[in-house]
Short mmCIF file of C-alpha atoms in Angstrom, two decimals:
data_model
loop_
_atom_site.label_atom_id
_atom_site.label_comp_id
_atom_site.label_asym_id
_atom_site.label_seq_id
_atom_site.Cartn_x
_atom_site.Cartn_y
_atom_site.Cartn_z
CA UNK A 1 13.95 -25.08 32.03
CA UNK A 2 13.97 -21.11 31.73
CA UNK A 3 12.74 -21.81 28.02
CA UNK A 4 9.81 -23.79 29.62
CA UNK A 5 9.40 -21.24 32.34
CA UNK A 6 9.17 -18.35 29.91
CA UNK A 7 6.10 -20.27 27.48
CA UNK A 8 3.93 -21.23 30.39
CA UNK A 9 4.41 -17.08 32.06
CA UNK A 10 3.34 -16.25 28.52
CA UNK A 11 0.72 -18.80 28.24
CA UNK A 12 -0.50 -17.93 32.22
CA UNK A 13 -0.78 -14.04 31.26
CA UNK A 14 -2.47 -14.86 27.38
CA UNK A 15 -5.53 -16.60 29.02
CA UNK A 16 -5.23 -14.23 32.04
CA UNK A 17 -5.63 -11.45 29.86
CA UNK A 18 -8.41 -13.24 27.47
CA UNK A 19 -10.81 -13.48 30.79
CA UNK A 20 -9.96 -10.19 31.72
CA UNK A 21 -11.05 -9.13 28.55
CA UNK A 22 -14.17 -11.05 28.17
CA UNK A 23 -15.01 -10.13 31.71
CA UNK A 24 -14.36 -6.65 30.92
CA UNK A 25 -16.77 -6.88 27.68
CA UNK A 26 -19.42 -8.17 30.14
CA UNK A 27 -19.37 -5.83 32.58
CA UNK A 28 -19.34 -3.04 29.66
CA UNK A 29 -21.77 -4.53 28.13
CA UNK A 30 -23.96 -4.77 31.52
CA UNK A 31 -23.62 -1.18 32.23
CA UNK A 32 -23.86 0.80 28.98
CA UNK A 33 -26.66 -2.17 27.66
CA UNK A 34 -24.44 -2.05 24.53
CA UNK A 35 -22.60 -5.09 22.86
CA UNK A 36 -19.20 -4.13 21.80
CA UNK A 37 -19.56 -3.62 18.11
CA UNK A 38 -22.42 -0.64 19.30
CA UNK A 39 -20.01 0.73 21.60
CA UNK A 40 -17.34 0.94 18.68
CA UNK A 41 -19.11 2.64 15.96
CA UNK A 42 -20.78 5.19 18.64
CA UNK A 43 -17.90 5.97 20.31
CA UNK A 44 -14.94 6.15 17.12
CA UNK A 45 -15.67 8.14 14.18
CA UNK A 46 -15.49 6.22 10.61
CA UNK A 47 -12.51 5.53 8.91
CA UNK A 48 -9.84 3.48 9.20
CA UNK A 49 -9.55 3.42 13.50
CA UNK A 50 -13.31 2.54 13.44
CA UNK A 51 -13.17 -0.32 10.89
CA UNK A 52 -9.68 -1.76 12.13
CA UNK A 53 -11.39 -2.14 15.67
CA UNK A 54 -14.59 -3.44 14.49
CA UNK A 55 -12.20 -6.20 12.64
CA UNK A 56 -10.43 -6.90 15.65
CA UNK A 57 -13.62 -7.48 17.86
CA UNK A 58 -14.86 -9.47 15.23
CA UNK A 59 -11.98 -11.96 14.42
CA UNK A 60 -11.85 -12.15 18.71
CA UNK A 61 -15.33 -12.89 19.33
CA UNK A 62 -16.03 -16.75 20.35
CA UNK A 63 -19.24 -16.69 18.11
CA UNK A 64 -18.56 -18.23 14.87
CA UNK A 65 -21.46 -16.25 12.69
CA UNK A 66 -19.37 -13.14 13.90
CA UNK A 67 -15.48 -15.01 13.11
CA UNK A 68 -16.37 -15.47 9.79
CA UNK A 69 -18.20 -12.42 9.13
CA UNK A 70 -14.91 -10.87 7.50
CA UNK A 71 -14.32 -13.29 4.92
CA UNK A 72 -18.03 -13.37 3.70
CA UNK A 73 -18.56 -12.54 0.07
CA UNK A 74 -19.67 -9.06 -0.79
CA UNK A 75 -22.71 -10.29 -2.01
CA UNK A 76 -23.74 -11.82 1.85
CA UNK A 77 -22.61 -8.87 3.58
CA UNK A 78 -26.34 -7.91 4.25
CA UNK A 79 -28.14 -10.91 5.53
CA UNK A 80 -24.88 -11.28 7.53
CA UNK A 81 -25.35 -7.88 9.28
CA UNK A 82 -29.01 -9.05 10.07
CA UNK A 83 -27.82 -12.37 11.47
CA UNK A 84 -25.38 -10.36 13.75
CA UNK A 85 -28.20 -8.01 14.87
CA UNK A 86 -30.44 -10.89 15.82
CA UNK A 87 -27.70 -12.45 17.47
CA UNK A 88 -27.04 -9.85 20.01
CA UNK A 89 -30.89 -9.33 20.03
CA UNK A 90 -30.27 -5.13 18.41
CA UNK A 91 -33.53 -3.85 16.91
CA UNK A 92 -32.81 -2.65 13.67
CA UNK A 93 -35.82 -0.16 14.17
CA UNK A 94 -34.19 1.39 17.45
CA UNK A 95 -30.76 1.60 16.01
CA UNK A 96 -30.86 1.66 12.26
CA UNK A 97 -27.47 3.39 12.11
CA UNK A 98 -25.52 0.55 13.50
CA UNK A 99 -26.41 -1.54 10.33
CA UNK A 100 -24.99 1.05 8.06
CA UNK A 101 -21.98 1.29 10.15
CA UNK A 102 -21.23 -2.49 10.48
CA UNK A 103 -21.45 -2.58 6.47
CA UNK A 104 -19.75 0.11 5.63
CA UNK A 105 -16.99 -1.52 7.84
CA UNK A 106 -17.85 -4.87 5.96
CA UNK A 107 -17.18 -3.72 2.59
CA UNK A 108 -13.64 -2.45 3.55
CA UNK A 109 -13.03 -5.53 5.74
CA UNK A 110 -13.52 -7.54 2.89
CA UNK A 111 -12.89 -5.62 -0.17
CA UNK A 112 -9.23 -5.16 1.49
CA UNK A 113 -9.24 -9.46 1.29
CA UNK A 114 -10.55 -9.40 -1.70
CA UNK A 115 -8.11 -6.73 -3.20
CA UNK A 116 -4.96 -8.50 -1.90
CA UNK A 117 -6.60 -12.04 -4.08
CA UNK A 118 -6.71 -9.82 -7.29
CA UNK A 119 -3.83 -8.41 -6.60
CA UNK A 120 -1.68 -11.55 -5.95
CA UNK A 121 -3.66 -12.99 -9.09
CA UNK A 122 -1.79 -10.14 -11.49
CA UNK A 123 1.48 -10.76 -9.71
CA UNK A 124 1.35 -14.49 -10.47
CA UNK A 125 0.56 -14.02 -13.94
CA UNK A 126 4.01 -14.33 -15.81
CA UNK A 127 4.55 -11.44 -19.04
CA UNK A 128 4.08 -14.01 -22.46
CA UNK A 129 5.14 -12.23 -25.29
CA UNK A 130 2.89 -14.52 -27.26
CA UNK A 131 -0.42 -12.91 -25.49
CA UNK A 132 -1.62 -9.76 -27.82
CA UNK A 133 -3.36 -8.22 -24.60
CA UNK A 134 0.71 -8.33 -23.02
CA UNK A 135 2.11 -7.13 -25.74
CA UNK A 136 -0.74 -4.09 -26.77
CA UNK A 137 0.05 -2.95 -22.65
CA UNK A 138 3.82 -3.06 -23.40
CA UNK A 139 3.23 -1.21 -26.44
CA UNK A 140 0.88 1.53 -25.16
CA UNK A 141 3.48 2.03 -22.04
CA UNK A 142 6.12 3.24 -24.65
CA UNK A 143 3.65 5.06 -26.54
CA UNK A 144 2.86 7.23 -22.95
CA UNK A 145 5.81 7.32 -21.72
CA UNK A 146 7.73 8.71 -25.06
CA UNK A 147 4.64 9.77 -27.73
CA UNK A 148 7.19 11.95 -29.57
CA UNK A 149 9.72 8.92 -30.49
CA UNK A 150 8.43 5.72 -32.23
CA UNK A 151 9.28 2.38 -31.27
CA UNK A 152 11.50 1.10 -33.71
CA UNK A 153 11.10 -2.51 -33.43
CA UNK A 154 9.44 -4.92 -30.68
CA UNK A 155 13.13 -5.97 -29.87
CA UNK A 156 15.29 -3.10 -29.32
CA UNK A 157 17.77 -1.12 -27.20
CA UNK A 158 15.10 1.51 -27.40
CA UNK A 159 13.90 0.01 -23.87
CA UNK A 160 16.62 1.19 -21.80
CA UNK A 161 15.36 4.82 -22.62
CA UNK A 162 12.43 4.11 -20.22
CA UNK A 163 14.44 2.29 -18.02
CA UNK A 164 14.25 -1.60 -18.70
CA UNK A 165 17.60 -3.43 -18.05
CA UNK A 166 17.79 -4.74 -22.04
CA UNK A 167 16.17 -5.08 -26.03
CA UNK A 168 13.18 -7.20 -24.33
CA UNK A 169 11.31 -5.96 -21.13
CA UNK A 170 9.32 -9.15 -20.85
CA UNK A 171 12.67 -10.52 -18.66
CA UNK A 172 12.06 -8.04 -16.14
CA UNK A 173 8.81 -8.61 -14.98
CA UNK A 174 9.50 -11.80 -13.69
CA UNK A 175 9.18 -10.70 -10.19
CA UNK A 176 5.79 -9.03 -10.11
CA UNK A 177 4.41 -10.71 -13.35
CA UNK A 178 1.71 -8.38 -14.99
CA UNK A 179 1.73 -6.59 -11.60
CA UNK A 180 4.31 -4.85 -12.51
CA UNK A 181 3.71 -3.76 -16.12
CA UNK A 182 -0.39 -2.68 -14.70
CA UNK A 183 1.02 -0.31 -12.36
CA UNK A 184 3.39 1.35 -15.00
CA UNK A 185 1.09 1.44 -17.59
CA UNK A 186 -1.65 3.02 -15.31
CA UNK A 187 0.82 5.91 -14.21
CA UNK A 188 1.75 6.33 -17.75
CA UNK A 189 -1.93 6.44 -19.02
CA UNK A 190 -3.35 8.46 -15.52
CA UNK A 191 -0.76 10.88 -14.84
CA UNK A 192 1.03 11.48 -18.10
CA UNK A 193 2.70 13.95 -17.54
CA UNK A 194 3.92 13.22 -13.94
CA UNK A 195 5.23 10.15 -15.09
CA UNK A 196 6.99 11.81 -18.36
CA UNK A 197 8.88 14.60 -15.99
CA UNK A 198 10.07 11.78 -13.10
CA UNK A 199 11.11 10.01 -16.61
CA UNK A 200 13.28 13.04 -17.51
CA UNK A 201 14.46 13.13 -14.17
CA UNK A 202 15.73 10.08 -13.53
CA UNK A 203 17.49 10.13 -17.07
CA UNK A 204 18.80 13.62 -16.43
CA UNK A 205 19.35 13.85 -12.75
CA UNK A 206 19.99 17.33 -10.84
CA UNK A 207 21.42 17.44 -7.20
CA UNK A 208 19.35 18.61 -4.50
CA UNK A 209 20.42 22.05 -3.13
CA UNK A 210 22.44 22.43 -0.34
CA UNK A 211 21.71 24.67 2.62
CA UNK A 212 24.19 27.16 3.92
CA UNK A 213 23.75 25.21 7.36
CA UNK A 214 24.44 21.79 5.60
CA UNK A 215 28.01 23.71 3.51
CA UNK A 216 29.30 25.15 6.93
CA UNK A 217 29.51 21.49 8.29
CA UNK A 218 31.59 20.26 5.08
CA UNK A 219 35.38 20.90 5.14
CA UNK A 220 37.15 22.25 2.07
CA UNK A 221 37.98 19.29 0.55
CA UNK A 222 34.79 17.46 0.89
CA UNK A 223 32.59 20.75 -0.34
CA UNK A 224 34.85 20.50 -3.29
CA UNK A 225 34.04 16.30 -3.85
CA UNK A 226 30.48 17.57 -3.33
CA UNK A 227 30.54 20.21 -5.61
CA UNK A 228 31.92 18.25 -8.34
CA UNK A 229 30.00 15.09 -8.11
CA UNK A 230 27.16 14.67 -10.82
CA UNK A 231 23.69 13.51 -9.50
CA UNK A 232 22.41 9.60 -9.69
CA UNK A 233 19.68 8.82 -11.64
CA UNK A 234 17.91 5.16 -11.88
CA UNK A 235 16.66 2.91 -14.15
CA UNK A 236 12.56 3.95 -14.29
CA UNK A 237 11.18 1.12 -15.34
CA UNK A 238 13.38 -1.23 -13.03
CA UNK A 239 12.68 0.93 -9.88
CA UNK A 240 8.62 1.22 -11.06
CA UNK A 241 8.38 -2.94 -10.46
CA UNK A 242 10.52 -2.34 -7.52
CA UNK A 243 7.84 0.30 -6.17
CA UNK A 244 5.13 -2.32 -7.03
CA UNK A 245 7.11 -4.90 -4.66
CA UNK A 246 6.87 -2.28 -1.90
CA UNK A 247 3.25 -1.38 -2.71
CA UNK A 248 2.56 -5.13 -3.10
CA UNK A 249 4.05 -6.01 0.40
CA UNK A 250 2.39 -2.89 2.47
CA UNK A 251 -1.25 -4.57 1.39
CA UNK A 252 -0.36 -8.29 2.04
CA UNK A 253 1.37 -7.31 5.56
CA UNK A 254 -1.89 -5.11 6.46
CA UNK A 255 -0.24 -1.68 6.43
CA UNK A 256 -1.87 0.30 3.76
CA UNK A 257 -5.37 -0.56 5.88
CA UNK A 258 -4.86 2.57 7.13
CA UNK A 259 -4.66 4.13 4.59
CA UNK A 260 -7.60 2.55 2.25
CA UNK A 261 -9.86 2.80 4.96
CA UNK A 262 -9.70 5.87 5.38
CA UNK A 263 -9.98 6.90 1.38
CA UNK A 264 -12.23 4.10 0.12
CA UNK A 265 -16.06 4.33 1.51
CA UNK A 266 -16.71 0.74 0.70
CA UNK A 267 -14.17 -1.71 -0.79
CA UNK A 268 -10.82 -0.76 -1.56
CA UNK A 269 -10.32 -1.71 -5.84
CA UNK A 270 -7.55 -2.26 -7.90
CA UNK A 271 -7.49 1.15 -8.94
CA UNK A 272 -6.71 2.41 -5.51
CA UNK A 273 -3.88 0.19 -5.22
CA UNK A 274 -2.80 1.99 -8.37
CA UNK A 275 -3.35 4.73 -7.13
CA UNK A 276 -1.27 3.94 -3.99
CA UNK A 277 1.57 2.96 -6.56
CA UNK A 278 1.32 6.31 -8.15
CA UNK A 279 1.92 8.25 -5.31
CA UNK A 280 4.99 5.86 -3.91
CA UNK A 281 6.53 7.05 -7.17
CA UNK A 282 6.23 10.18 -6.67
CA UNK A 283 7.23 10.18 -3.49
CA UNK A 284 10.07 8.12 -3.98
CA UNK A 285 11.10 10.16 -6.54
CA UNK A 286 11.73 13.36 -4.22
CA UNK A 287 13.33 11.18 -1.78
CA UNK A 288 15.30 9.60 -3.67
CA UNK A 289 16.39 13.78 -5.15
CA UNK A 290 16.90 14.54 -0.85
CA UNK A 291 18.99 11.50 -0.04
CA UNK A 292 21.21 12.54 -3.49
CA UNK A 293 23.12 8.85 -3.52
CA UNK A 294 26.86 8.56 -4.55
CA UNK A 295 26.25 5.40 -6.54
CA UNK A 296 23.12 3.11 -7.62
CA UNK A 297 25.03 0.96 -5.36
CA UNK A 298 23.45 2.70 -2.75
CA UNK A 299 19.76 2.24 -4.11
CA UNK A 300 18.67 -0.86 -1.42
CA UNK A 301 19.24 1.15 1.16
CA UNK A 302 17.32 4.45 0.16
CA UNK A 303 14.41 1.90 -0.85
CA UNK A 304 14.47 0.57 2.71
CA UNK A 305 15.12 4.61 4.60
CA UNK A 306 11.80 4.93 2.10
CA UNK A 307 10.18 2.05 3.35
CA UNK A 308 10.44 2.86 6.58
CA UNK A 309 9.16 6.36 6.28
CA UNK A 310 5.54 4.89 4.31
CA UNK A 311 5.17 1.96 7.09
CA UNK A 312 5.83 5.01 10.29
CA UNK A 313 3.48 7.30 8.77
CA UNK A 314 0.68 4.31 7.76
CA UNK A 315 0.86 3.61 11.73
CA UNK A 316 -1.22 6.92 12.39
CA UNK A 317 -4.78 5.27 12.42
CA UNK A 318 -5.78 9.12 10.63
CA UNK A 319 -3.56 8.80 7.73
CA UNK A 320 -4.70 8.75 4.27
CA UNK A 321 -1.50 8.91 2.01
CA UNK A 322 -3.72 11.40 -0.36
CA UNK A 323 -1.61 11.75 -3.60
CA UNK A 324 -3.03 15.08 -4.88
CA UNK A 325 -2.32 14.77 -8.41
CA UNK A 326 -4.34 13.83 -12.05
CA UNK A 327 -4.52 9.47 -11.07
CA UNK A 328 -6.05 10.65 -7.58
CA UNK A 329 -8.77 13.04 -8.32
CA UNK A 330 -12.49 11.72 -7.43
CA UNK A 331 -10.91 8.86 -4.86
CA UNK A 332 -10.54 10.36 -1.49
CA UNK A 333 -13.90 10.31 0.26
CA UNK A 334 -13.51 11.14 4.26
#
């Protein structure tokens, strides 16, 4: 009964609140003689905040032209933005910016749909060694990752230098598919030598320095555990199609809108969801350094301290992730 009690108070204050909206649209719309979707793009300056609320008005509306207008193709996004001004009776003469707003905010809306399609098409697409395109991408990894040391043969122990769990890396990208090896290859090829030093790193590990503040709280015994314990590295390639599942699950789950609608002034591309890879990399890299691990063992639950750091910081409607290094340059666009 209390179960029953509970759905219809939620169902009471859902349609409560839906009238109260739509009454409060009308009244809006009665007093400013603007339709919502004018009031949005004068009122919230472009970027993410204004695109993310011209979504929401548009998935909300009870017209159907403007319901599906986010799932258009690219190529329809025009006469759709005419059929929308004719349908709340907007003179394109009188207010010619609005139509550049609402398809600016068009392209992201659905170049962010289309991106997680092409996306999810490379991470169903399993590794086959019998593919020359797979193999020449495997290849030209090694070849950026270690130029100065030739591959011996195309099955060999060599791998685990780059960090690949055994003699064949075409096992590990079972997860992500070609997802996986795309992103590593692209912060291979992009950022070179970036992806050569966190390489070095994570081979050759260094602990993070400790503050006077952080020695003063240790007691004698446990500074001297501290001092002689040797820094954790990781397995590279293993935590790069990791970082891909992260990156992979921020797009499908909506929070990296933020942060390509703010960077990308039409639709978001593969190449900024490379991009996006790069920099959770990097970043993960010098968090991984600050949280100094006492074990691999301990790896799950950096990744998810990390995870929750990106997903908190892609809640600020403002924030543009902004990796300032060699894959980035030319992409932001404010």
């Amino acid at each position: 009964m209390k179960h029953f009690l509970r759905m219809l108070i939620q169902l009471c204050l859902y349609f409560y609140c839906k009238f109260l909206w739509c009454g409060l649209k009308f009244v809006m719309r009665k007093l400013t003689g603007r339709c919502e979707l004018q009031r949005i793009c004068l009122n919230t300056k472009p970027g993410a905040l204004r695109t993310m609320k011209i979504e929401t008005s548009l998935r909300n509306s009870k017209s159907k032209l403007l319901q599906t207008a986010v799932s258009v193709h690219p190529d329809a996004i025009e006469k759709t933005i005419e059929d929308i001004m004719e349908l709340k009776k907007i003179n394109p003469d009188i207010n010619p910016q609005l139509g550049i707003s609402l398809q600016a905010c068009l392209l992201q809306i659905v170049g962010y749909r289309n991106l997680i399609a092409d996306v999810e098409k490379l991470r169903r697409e399993p590794y086959d060694s019998d593919n020359p395109q797979h193999e020449e991408m495997l290849l030209k990894l090694w070849k950026f990752l270690k130029p100065n040391t030739p591959l011996e043969s195309r099955i060999t122990k060599q791998w685990c230098e780059i960090g690949f769990q055994g003699d064949d890396p075409k096992t590990d990208f079972r997860g992500m598919g070609l997802l996986g090896l795309y992103n590593l290859q692209y912060f291979a090829e992009k950022d070179a030598t970036a992806a050569q030093q966190v390489l070095s790193d994570s081979l050759h590990p260094k602990c993070r320095d400790i503050t006077k503040e952080e020695i003063s709280k240790f007691s004698k015994a446990e500074w001297e555990k501290k001092r002689m314990d040797k820094a954790i590295g990781y397995s590279f390639a293993i935590v790069g199609i990791n970082i891909t599942d992260l990156a992979y699950n921020l797009l499908v789950s909506g929070a990296l809108k933020t942060h390509f609608y703010n960077i990308a002034p039409e639709a978001p591309t593969l190449s900024h969801f490379q991009q996006t890879f790069c920099y959770l990399m990097h970043e993960f890299h010098k968090f991984w350094i600050e949280e100094d691990p006492m074990d691999i063992m301990e790896f799950n639950r950096v990744r998810e301290k990390f995870r929750k750091r990106i997903v908190k910081q892609l809640q600020n409607p403002d924030m543009a992730l902004c990796p300032h290094f060699a894959a980035s340059e030319g992409l932001i666009n404010m």
